[in-house]
CSV table of C-alpha atoms in Angstrom, one decimal:
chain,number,residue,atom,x,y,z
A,1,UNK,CA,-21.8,-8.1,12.1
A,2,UNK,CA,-23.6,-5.0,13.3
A,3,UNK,CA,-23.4,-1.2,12.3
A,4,UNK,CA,-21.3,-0.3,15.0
A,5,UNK,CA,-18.6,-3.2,14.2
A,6,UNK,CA,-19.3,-2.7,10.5
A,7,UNK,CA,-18.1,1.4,11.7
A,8,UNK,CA,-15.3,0.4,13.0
A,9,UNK,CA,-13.6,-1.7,10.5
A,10,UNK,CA,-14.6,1.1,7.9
A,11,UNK,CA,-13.0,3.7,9.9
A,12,UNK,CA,-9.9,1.3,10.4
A,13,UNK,CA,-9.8,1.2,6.3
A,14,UNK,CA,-10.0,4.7,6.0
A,15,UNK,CA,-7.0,5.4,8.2
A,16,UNK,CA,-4.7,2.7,6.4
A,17,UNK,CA,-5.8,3.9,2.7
A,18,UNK,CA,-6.1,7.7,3.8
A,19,UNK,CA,-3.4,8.1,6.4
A,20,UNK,CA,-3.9,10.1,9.6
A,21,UNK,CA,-7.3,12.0,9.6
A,22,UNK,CA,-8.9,14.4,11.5
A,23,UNK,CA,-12.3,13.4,13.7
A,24,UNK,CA,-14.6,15.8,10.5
A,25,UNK,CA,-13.0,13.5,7.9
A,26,UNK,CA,-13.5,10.3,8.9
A,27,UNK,CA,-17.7,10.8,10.2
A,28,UNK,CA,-18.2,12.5,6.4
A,29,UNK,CA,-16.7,8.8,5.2
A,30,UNK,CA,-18.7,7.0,7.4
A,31,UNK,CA,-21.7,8.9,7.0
A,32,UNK,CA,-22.3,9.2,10.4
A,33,UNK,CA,-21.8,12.7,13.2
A,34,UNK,CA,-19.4,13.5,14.6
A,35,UNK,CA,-20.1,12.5,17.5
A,36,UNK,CA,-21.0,9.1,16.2
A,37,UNK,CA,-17.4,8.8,14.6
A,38,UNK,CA,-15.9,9.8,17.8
A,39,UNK,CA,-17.5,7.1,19.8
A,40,UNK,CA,-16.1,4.6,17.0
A,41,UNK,CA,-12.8,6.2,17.5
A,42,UNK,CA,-12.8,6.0,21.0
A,43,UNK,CA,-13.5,2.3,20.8
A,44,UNK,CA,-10.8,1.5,18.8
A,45,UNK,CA,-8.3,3.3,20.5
A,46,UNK,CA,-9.4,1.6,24.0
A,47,UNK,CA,-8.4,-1.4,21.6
A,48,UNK,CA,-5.2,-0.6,20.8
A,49,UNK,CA,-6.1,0.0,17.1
A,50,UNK,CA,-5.9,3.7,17.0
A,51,UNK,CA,-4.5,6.8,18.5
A,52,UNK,CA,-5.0,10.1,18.7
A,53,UNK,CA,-2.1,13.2,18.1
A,54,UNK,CA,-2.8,16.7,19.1
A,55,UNK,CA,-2.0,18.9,16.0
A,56,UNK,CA,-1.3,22.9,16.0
A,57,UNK,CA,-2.2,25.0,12.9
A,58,UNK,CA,-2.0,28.2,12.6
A,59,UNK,CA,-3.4,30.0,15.1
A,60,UNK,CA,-6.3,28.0,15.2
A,61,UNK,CA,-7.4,25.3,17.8
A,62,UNK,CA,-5.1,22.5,18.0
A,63,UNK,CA,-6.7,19.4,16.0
A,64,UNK,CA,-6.9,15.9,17.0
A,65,UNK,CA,-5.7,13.9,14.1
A,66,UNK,CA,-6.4,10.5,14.1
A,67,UNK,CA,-3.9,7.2,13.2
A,68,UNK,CA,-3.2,3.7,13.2
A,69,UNK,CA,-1.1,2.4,15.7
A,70,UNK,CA,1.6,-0.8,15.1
A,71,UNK,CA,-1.8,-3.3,16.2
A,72,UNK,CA,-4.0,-1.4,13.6
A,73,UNK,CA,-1.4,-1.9,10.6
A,74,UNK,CA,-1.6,-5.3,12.0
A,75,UNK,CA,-4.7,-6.3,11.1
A,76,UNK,CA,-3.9,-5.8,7.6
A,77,UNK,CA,-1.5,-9.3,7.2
A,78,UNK,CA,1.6,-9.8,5.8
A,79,UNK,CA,1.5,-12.9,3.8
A,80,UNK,CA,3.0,-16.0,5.7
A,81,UNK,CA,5.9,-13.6,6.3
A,82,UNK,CA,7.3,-15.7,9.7
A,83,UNK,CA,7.8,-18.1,7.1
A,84,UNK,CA,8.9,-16.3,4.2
A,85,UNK,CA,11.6,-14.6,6.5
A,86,UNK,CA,12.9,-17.6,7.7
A,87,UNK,CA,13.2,-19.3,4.1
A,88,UNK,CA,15.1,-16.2,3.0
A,89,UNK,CA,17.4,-16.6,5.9
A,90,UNK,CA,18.3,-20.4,5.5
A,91,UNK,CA,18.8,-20.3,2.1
A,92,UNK,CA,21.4,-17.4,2.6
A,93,UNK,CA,22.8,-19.2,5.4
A,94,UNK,CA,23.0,-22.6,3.5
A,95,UNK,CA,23.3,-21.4,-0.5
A,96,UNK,CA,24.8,-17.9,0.0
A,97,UNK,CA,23.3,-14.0,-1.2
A,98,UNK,CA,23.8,-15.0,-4.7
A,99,UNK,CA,21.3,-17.8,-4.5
A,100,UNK,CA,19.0,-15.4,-2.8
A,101,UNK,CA,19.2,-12.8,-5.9
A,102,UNK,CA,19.0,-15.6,-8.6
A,103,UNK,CA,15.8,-16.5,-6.7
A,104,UNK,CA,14.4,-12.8,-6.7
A,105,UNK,CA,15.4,-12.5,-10.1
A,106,UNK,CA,13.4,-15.9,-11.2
A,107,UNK,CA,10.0,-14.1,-9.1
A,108,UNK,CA,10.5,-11.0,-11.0
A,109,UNK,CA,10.5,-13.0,-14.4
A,110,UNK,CA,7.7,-14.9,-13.5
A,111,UNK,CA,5.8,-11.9,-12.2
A,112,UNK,CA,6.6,-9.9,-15.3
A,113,UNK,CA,5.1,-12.7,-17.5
A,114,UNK,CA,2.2,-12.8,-15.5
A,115,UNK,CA,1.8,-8.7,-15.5
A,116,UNK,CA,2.6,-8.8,-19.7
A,117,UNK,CA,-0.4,-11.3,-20.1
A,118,UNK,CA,-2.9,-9.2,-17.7
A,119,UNK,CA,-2.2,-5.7,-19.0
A,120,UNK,CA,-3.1,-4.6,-22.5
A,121,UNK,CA,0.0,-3.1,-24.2
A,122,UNK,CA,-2.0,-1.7,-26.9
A,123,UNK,CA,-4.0,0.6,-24.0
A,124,UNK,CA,-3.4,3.6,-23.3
A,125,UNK,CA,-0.7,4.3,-20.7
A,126,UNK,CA,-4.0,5.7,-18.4
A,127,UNK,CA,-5.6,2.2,-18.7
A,128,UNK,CA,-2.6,0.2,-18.0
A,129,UNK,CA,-1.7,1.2,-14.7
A,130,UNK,CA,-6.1,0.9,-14.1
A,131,UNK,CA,-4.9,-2.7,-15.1
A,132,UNK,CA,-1.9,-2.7,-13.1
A,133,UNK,CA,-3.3,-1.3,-9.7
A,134,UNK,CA,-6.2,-3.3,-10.0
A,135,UNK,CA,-3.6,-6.8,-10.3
A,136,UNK,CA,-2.0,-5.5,-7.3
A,137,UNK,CA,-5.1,-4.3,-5.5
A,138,UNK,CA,-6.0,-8.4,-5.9
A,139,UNK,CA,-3.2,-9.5,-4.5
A,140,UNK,CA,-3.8,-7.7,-1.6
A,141,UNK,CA,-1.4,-3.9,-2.0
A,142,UNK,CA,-4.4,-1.8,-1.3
A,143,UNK,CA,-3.7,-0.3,-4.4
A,144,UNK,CA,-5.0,2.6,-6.6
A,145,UNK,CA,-4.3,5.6,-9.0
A,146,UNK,CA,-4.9,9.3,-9.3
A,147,UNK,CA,-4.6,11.3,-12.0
A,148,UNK,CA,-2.7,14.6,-11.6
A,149,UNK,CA,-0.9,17.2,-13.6
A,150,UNK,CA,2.7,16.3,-13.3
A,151,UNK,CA,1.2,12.3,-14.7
A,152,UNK,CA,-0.5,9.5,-12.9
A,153,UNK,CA,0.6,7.9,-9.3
A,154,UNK,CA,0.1,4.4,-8.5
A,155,UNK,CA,-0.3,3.9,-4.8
A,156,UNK,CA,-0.2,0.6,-2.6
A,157,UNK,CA,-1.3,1.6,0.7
A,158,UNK,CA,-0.2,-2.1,2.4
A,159,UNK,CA,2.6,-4.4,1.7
A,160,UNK,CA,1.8,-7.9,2.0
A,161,UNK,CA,5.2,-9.0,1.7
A,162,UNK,CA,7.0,-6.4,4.2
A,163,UNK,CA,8.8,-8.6,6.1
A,164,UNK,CA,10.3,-10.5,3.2
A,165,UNK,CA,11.1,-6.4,2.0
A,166,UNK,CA,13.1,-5.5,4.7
A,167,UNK,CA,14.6,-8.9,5.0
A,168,UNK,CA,15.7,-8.5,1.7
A,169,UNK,CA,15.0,-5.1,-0.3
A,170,UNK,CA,16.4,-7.1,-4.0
A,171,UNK,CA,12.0,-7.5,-3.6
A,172,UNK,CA,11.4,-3.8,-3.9
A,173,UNK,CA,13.4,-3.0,-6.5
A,174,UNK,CA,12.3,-6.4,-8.6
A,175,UNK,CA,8.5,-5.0,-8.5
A,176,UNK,CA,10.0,-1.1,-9.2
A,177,UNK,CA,11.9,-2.9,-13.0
A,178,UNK,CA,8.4,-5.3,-13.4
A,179,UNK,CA,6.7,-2.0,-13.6
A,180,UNK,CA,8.8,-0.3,-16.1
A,181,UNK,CA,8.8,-3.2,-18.2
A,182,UNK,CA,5.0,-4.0,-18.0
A,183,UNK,CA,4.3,-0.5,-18.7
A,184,UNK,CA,6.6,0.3,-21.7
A,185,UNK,CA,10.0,1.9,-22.5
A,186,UNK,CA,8.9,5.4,-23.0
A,187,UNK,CA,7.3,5.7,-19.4
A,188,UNK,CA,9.1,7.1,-16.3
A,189,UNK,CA,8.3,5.1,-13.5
A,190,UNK,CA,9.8,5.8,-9.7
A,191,UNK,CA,9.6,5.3,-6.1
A,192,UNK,CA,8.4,8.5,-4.5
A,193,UNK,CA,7.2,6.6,-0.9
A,194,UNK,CA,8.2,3.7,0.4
A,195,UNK,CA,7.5,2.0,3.8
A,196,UNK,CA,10.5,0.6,4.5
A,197,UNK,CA,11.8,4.4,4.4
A,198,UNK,CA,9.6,5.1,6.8
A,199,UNK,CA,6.2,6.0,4.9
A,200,UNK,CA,2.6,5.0,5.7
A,201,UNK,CA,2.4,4.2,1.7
A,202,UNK,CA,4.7,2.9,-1.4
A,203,UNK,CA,3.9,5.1,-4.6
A,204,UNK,CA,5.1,5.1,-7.8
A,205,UNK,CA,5.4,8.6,-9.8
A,206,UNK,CA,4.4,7.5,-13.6
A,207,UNK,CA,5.1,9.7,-16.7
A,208,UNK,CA,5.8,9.8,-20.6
A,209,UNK,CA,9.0,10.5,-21.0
């Protein structure tokens, strides 16, 4: 793969893990002008990967930001999810919703067993949720952690199981109670974005209580 393709998927990560950018941010990630970023941009867009939104500020020039369009989020996949979808759906159709939530309810167990063996209780709260994004982050959320003053957010920038999510949103709040439970009883853990509300992002506000 050459610089220029090597470029452009870079600058397609950056916009899914960043959000919307304008042209300045995304050369100084590349480490390239702007001028150089711009002709990455342009090629994306003439792809269908990217757009480009005019922006006012303040009295300012207005700023082009830059985003992923619907065939940019694409390229990140969703895990066998015409599949998964359909699976949901028969065994609604054929078993009923209760089947469906005993089934979610059997994942979230399983997951929560495999969560309790990866992440060290006796860490501190800091190092488990390193542990935990990083778990996630493997199985393929995009995920991270900052460090702020109001705690620590855990952020998956991609969901690879969206369209079992929306077909069924028991998923999202099974992975909200494996958190709380992986990460202990004294710590505050909640949804503040979520992309099936319309987000670029899920993120998870995590404090001591």
């Amino acid at each position: 793969m050459n610089k220029i393709m090597l470029d452009c998927e870079k600058a397609v990560w950056i916009l899914k893990t960043k959000g919307p950018q304008p042209l300045s941010v995304v050369a100084e990630a590349l480490g390239i002008t702007t001028e150089g970023a711009r002709f990455q941009l342009l090629k994306l867009a003439g792809e269908g990967v990217v757009q480009a939104d005019t922006v006012a500020k303040g009295r300012g020039r207005p700023q082009q930001i830059w985003s992923l369009t619907d065939a940019g989020h694409a390229r990140f996949p969703d895990t066998h999810a015409e599949l998964t979808v359909k699976l949901i759906n028969m065994m609604r159709d054929t078993l009923g919703e209760e089947a469906v939530q005993q089934v979610i309810k059997a994942h979230e167990k399983s997951n929560t067993a495999k969560y309790q063996r990866d992440v060290n209780p006796h860490l501190t709260l800091e190092d488990k949720i390193k542990q935990l994004a990083r778990i996630r982050d493997s199985e393929g959320y995009m995920a991270e952690y900052v460090k702020d003053q109001e705690g620590f957010l855990l952020i998956e920038n991609h969901c690879p199981i969206c369209a079992a999510a929306q077909t069924c949103q028991g998923f999202c709040a099974s992975e909200l109670s494996t958190f709380k439970t992986v990460l202990g009883k004294t710590v505050s853990v909640k949804r503040v974005d979520h992309i099936l509300g319309g987000a670029r992002r899920c993120a998870y506000r995590i404090t001591e209580e």
